[in-house]
Amino acid sequence: MNLASPFSISVVAITALAFLGLPIGHSMIAGSILYLLLAGLDMGTAAEQFLNGMYSNYIILAVPLFILAAELMNIGSMTERLLRFCDAIVGRFRGGLAHVNIVQSIIFAGMSGSAIADAAGTGKMMQMMMTKDGKYTPSYAAALTAVTAVIGPIIPPSIPMVIYALVSDASIGYLFLGGMIPGLLMAASQMAIVAYQAKRHSFPVEAPTPLRELPGITWRAFPSLMMPVVLLGGIYSGITTPTEAAAVAAAYALIISVILYRSVSFADFYRSVLASARTTASIGMLIAGALVFNYVVTVENIPESLKVILTAWDLSPIGFLILVNILLLLLGCVLEGTTILLVIVPVLIPTAHALGIDMVHFGVMVVVNIMLGLVTPPYGLLLFIMTRIAEVPLRDIVRDVLPFLYAMIGSLALITFFPSLVLWLPRLLGYQG
């Protein structure tokens, strides 16, 4: 590649602006405009790509709606009721609170679609419950909360899968289905680690919930437990599109929190809408920047060039998937997940198509990789979030995260080598890919 070419200068500009502290979305827009200027192209193309991409993709609307649903759950009493239900189910085992942490992430996975929302929503509460009376060390509680939160965007609904559908034209509904078994597999690997550590380190046993109290606890949590049923039932019955289902999820969370539980004031609602708008604006600028930069990448014919290079290597589909796994795991250490989805993954999709790799399988594998990046040092956004919540050094959390990270990488390997783990449920409901 010519180091003085417009594309090279554009990439250097984007990198420099990002290191100087400019948000990556703004950096990509500025670098793309610089490319258009140096290449002698119409700089108005940047605005055209931005507007066409943002306003012609109906599925992007699902992102702010899922974010709003997560915020509404966090401000209501839905969280407390669900945690009480999880404690009644698995709290009686050795290391019970650690298992509760994992189970509540599985349940919350069917509601918010965001790992960060799951960690922020239940992170403080689980941290307090696990460290009360010195039951678990603060670093272990924080590490476990971080790794369980990555289950959220793998089990449907999933904001990363919505974004992947945007760049790949894969079916959101089948992507959601494809994430079910991998998400449960990762949860099982985490519970296996907890069970081993509980026996080795003699984790405490919680007082079991009397069986006579279980129906009442379940009944109080029942409206919250029904949210995944309402959301996914609407999608797979054909009543709603995924975007409409996201709107239903937000409305359902609002009705349950305000009318049924009566736990949300107008001030709480206003703050949740404001927080959702801020998060949506941040993601929106990142999507806009990626759309403009992807136009630059297309003009430079980089996806096709990469496809020619990889084809020349005569890689098998499995060889390509292994290479992609290594690449994404390394990139996940230093890049934010949405950036990888919007900038790196579109470059890889043509090669995956050429090798006959199923786009649903590829998408779920990519999302699992990106979720692992959230808990992989040195960047690991969830690690930083839990560092602030738990007020413990990052190095202590990293030490306790590593056994879970290794187990989840093992789950990723199974997903890579056995596509049926991803495709069994979609094919059960008629997927022909």
GROMACS .gro file of N, CA and C in nm, residues 353-430:
model
  234
  353HIS      N    1  -1.867  -1.515   0.234
  353HIS     CA    2  -1.964  -1.553   0.130
  353HIS      C    3  -1.900  -1.645   0.027
  354ALA      N    4  -1.780  -1.606  -0.019
  354ALA     CA    5  -1.712  -1.682  -0.124
  354ALA      C    6  -1.678  -1.824  -0.079
  355LEU      N    7  -1.652  -1.840   0.052
  355LEU     CA    8  -1.618  -1.972   0.104
  355LEU      C    9  -1.741  -2.053   0.144
  356GLY      N   10  -1.859  -1.996   0.123
  356GLY     CA   11  -1.982  -2.068   0.153
  356GLY      C   12  -2.016  -2.076   0.300
  357ILE      N   13  -1.962  -1.983   0.380
  357ILE     CA   14  -1.989  -1.982   0.523
  357ILE      C   15  -2.126  -1.919   0.549
  358ASP      N   16  -2.206  -1.984   0.631
  358ASP     CA   17  -2.340  -1.933   0.661
  358ASP      C   18  -2.330  -1.801   0.736
  359MET      N   19  -2.410  -1.702   0.696
  359MET     CA   20  -2.401  -1.569   0.754
  359MET      C   21  -2.456  -1.563   0.897
  360VAL      N   22  -2.551  -1.651   0.930
  360VAL     CA   23  -2.600  -1.656   1.069
  360VAL      C   24  -2.492  -1.715   1.160
  361HIS      N   25  -2.431  -1.825   1.116
  361HIS     CA   26  -2.321  -1.884   1.194
  361HIS      C   27  -2.206  -1.785   1.209
  362PHE      N   28  -2.170  -1.719   1.100
  362PHE     CA   29  -2.060  -1.624   1.104
  362PHE      C   30  -2.094  -1.508   1.198
  363GLY      N   31  -2.218  -1.460   1.191
  363GLY     CA   32  -2.258  -1.347   1.274
  363GLY      C   33  -2.255  -1.378   1.422
  364VAL      N   34  -2.306  -1.495   1.460
  364VAL     CA   35  -2.304  -1.532   1.602
  364VAL      C   36  -2.161  -1.548   1.650
  365MET      N   37  -2.077  -1.609   1.568
  365MET     CA   38  -1.936  -1.625   1.606
  365MET      C   39  -1.869  -1.489   1.625
  366VAL      N   40  -1.898  -1.396   1.534
  366VAL     CA   41  -1.840  -1.262   1.543
  366VAL      C   42  -1.886  -1.192   1.671
  367VAL      N   43  -2.015  -1.201   1.702
  367VAL     CA   44  -2.068  -1.135   1.822
  367VAL      C   45  -2.007  -1.194   1.948
  368VAL      N   46  -1.992  -1.327   1.953
  368VAL     CA   47  -1.928  -1.390   2.070
  368VAL      C   48  -1.785  -1.337   2.086
  369ASN      N   49  -1.712  -1.327   1.976
  369ASN     CA   50  -1.576  -1.271   1.979
  369ASN      C   51  -1.576  -1.131   2.038
  370ILE      N   52  -1.667  -1.048   1.989
  370ILE     CA   53  -1.672  -0.908   2.033
  370ILE      C   54  -1.709  -0.899   2.180
  371MET      N   55  -1.797  -0.988   2.227
  371MET     CA   56  -1.832  -0.988   2.369
  371MET      C   57  -1.712  -1.027   2.455
  372LEU      N   58  -1.632  -1.123   2.406
  372LEU     CA   59  -1.511  -1.160   2.480
  372LEU      C   60  -1.416  -1.041   2.490
  373GLY      N   61  -1.417  -0.956   2.385
  373GLY     CA   62  -1.332  -0.838   2.388
  373GLY      C   63  -1.367  -0.743   2.501
  374LEU      N   64  -1.492  -0.745   2.547
  374LEU     CA   65  -1.534  -0.658   2.657
  374LEU      C   66  -1.470  -0.694   2.790
  375VAL      N   67  -1.422  -0.819   2.802
  375VAL     CA   68  -1.359  -0.861   2.928
  375VAL      C   69  -1.214  -0.906   2.906
  376THR      N   70  -1.157  -0.867   2.792
  376THR     CA   71  -1.019  -0.904   2.760
  376THR      C   72  -0.928  -0.784   2.784
  377PRO      N   73  -0.824  -0.799   2.868
  377PRO     CA   74  -0.728  -0.689   2.887
  377PRO      C   75  -0.655  -0.661   2.756
  378PRO      N   76  -0.603  -0.537   2.733
  378PRO     CA   77  -0.602  -0.426   2.829
  378PRO      C   78  -0.722  -0.334   2.819
  379TYR      N   79  -0.803  -0.343   2.708
  379TYR     CA   80  -0.910  -0.245   2.691
  379TYR      C   81  -1.032  -0.283   2.773
  380GLY      N   82  -1.091  -0.399   2.748
  380GLY     CA   83  -1.200  -0.454   2.824
  380GLY      C   84  -1.292  -0.353   2.892
  381LEU      N   85  -1.387  -0.298   2.816
  381LEU     CA   86  -1.473  -0.192   2.868
  381LEU      C   87  -1.547  -0.235   2.995
  382LEU      N   88  -1.596  -0.360   2.999
  382LEU     CA   89  -1.666  -0.407   3.118
  382LEU      C   90  -1.572  -0.415   3.239
  383LEU      N   91  -1.445  -0.442   3.215
  383LEU     CA   92  -1.349  -0.444   3.326
  383LEU      C   93  -1.337  -0.306   3.388
  384PHE      N   94  -1.334  -0.202   3.304
  384PHE     CA   95  -1.325  -0.066   3.355
  384PHE      C   96  -1.452  -0.026   3.430
  385ILE      N   97  -1.567  -0.068   3.376
  385ILE     CA   98  -1.694  -0.036   3.443
  385ILE      C   99  -1.698  -0.100   3.582
  386MET      N  100  -1.661  -0.227   3.591
  386MET     CA  101  -1.665  -0.295   3.720
  386MET      C  102  -1.555  -0.244   3.814
  387THR      N  103  -1.446  -0.194   3.759
  387THR     CA  104  -1.344  -0.131   3.843
  387THR      C  105  -1.401  -0.011   3.916
  388ARG      N  106  -1.482   0.068   3.843
  388ARG     CA  107  -1.544   0.186   3.905
  388ARG      C  108  -1.652   0.145   4.005
  389ILE      N  109  -1.731   0.044   3.970
  389ILE     CA  110  -1.840   0.001   4.058
  389ILE      C  111  -1.785  -0.061   4.187
  390ALA      N  112  -1.685  -0.149   4.173
  390ALA     CA  113  -1.632  -0.222   4.288
  390ALA      C  114  -1.523  -0.146   4.362
  391GLU      N  115  -1.464  -0.046   4.296
  391GLU     CA  116  -1.356   0.033   4.356
  391GLU      C  117  -1.239  -0.057   4.399
  392VAL      N  118  -1.198  -0.142   4.306
  392VAL     CA  119  -1.082  -0.229   4.327
  392VAL      C  120  -0.987  -0.212   4.209
  393PRO      N  121  -0.858  -0.243   4.227
  393PRO     CA  122  -0.762  -0.228   4.117
  393PRO      C  123  -0.795  -0.318   3.998
  394LEU      N  124  -0.767  -0.270   3.879
  394LEU     CA  125  -0.795  -0.346   3.757
  394LEU      C  126  -0.720  -0.478   3.757
  395ARG      N  127  -0.597  -0.479   3.807
  395ARG     CA  128  -0.517  -0.602   3.801
  395ARG      C  129  -0.581  -0.716   3.882
  396ASP      N  130  -0.651  -0.680   3.992
  396ASP     CA  131  -0.716  -0.784   4.072
  396ASP      C  132  -0.835  -0.844   3.997
  397ILE      N  133  -0.911  -0.758   3.929
  397ILE     CA  134  -1.024  -0.808   3.851
  397ILE      C  135  -0.975  -0.896   3.736
  398VAL      N  136  -0.869  -0.852   3.667
  398VAL     CA  137  -0.814  -0.930   3.556
  398VAL      C  138  -0.772  -1.069   3.604
  399ARG      N  139  -0.709  -1.076   3.719
  399ARG     CA  140  -0.665  -1.206   3.774
  399ARG      C  141  -0.783  -1.301   3.792
  400ASP      N  142  -0.894  -1.250   3.843
  400ASP     CA  143  -1.011  -1.335   3.867
  400ASP      C  144  -1.092  -1.362   3.741
  401VAL      N  145  -1.077  -1.277   3.639
  401VAL     CA  146  -1.150  -1.295   3.513
  401VAL      C  147  -1.089  -1.407   3.429
  402LEU      N  148  -0.959  -1.425   3.436
  402LEU     CA  149  -0.888  -1.514   3.343
  402LEU      C  150  -0.945  -1.656   3.335
  403PRO      N  151  -0.974  -1.726   3.448
  403PRO     CA  152  -1.030  -1.862   3.434
  403PRO      C  153  -1.160  -1.864   3.354
  404PHE      N  154  -1.247  -1.765   3.376
  404PHE     CA  155  -1.373  -1.758   3.302
  404PHE      C  156  -1.347  -1.727   3.154
  405LEU      N  157  -1.249  -1.641   3.128
  405LEU     CA  158  -1.217  -1.605   2.990
  405LEU      C  159  -1.169  -1.726   2.912
  406TYR      N  160  -1.083  -1.807   2.973
  406TYR     CA  161  -1.035  -1.929   2.907
  406TYR      C  162  -1.151  -2.024   2.876
  407ALA      N  163  -1.243  -2.038   2.973
  407ALA     CA  164  -1.357  -2.128   2.952
  407ALA      C  165  -1.446  -2.077   2.838
  408MET      N  166  -1.465  -1.945   2.830
  408MET     CA  167  -1.550  -1.889   2.725
  408MET      C  168  -1.483  -1.899   2.588
  409ILE      N  169  -1.350  -1.890   2.584
  409ILE     CA  170  -1.280  -1.912   2.458
  409ILE      C  171  -1.298  -2.056   2.412
  410GLY      N  172  -1.301  -2.149   2.508
  410GLY     CA  173  -1.331  -2.288   2.474
  410GLY      C  174  -1.470  -2.302   2.413
  411SER      N  175  -1.568  -2.228   2.468
  411SER     CA  176  -1.703  -2.229   2.410
  411SER      C  177  -1.703  -2.172   2.270
  412LEU      N  178  -1.624  -2.067   2.250
  412LEU     CA  179  -1.611  -2.007   2.116
  412LEU      C  180  -1.556  -2.108   2.016
  413ALA      N  181  -1.459  -2.189   2.060
  413ALA     CA  182  -1.402  -2.291   1.971
  413ALA      C  183  -1.508  -2.393   1.930
  414LEU      N  184  -1.593  -2.432   2.025
  414LEU     CA  185  -1.701  -2.527   1.992
  414LEU      C  186  -1.797  -2.466   1.890
  415ILE      N  187  -1.830  -2.339   1.908
  415ILE     CA  188  -1.921  -2.271   1.814
  415ILE      C  189  -1.859  -2.265   1.675
  416THR      N  190  -1.728  -2.243   1.670
  416THR     CA  191  -1.658  -2.232   1.542
  416THR      C  192  -1.655  -2.365   1.468
  417PHE      N  193  -1.622  -2.472   1.538
  417PHE     CA  194  -1.602  -2.601   1.473
  417PHE      C  195  -1.733  -2.678   1.453
  418PHE      N  196  -1.837  -2.642   1.527
  418PHE     CA  197  -1.965  -2.713   1.516
  418PHE      C  198  -2.077  -2.613   1.488
  419PRO      N  199  -2.093  -2.575   1.361
  419PRO     CA  200  -2.197  -2.476   1.325
  419PRO      C  201  -2.337  -2.518   1.366
  420SER      N  202  -2.360  -2.648   1.382
  420SER     CA  203  -2.494  -2.694   1.419
  420SER      C  204  -2.537  -2.640   1.555
  421LEU      N  205  -2.441  -2.607   1.642
  421LEU     CA  206  -2.475  -2.547   1.771
  421LEU      C  207  -2.545  -2.413   1.752
  422VAL      N  208  -2.510  -2.343   1.643
  422VAL     CA  209  -2.570  -2.214   1.613
  422VAL      C  210  -2.696  -2.231   1.528
  423LEU      N  211  -2.692  -2.323   1.431
  423LEU     CA  212  -2.794  -2.330   1.328
  423LEU      C  213  -2.909  -2.425   1.359
  424TRP      N  214  -2.899  -2.503   1.467
  424TRP     CA  215  -3.003  -2.602   1.493
  424TRP      C  216  -3.140  -2.536   1.516
  425LEU      N  217  -3.147  -2.437   1.604
  425LEU     CA  218  -3.275  -2.371   1.632
  425LEU      C  219  -3.329  -2.295   1.510
  426PRO      N  220  -3.244  -2.216   1.440
  426PRO     CA  221  -3.297  -2.149   1.319
  426PRO      C  222  -3.353  -2.247   1.217
  427ARG      N  223  -3.284  -2.358   1.195
  427ARG     CA  224  -3.334  -2.455   1.098
  427ARG      C  225  -3.463  -2.523   1.146
  428LEU      N  226  -3.476  -2.536   1.279
  428LEU     CA  227  -3.598  -2.593   1.334
  428LEU      C  228  -3.719  -2.507   1.299
  429LEU      N  229  -3.697  -2.376   1.285
  429LEU     CA  230  -3.805  -2.283   1.252
  429LEU      C  231  -3.804  -2.241   1.105
  430GLY      N  232  -3.737  -2.323   1.021
  430GLY     CA  233  -3.752  -2.302   0.877
  430GLY      C  234  -3.638  -2.231   0.808
   0.00000   0.00000   0.00000
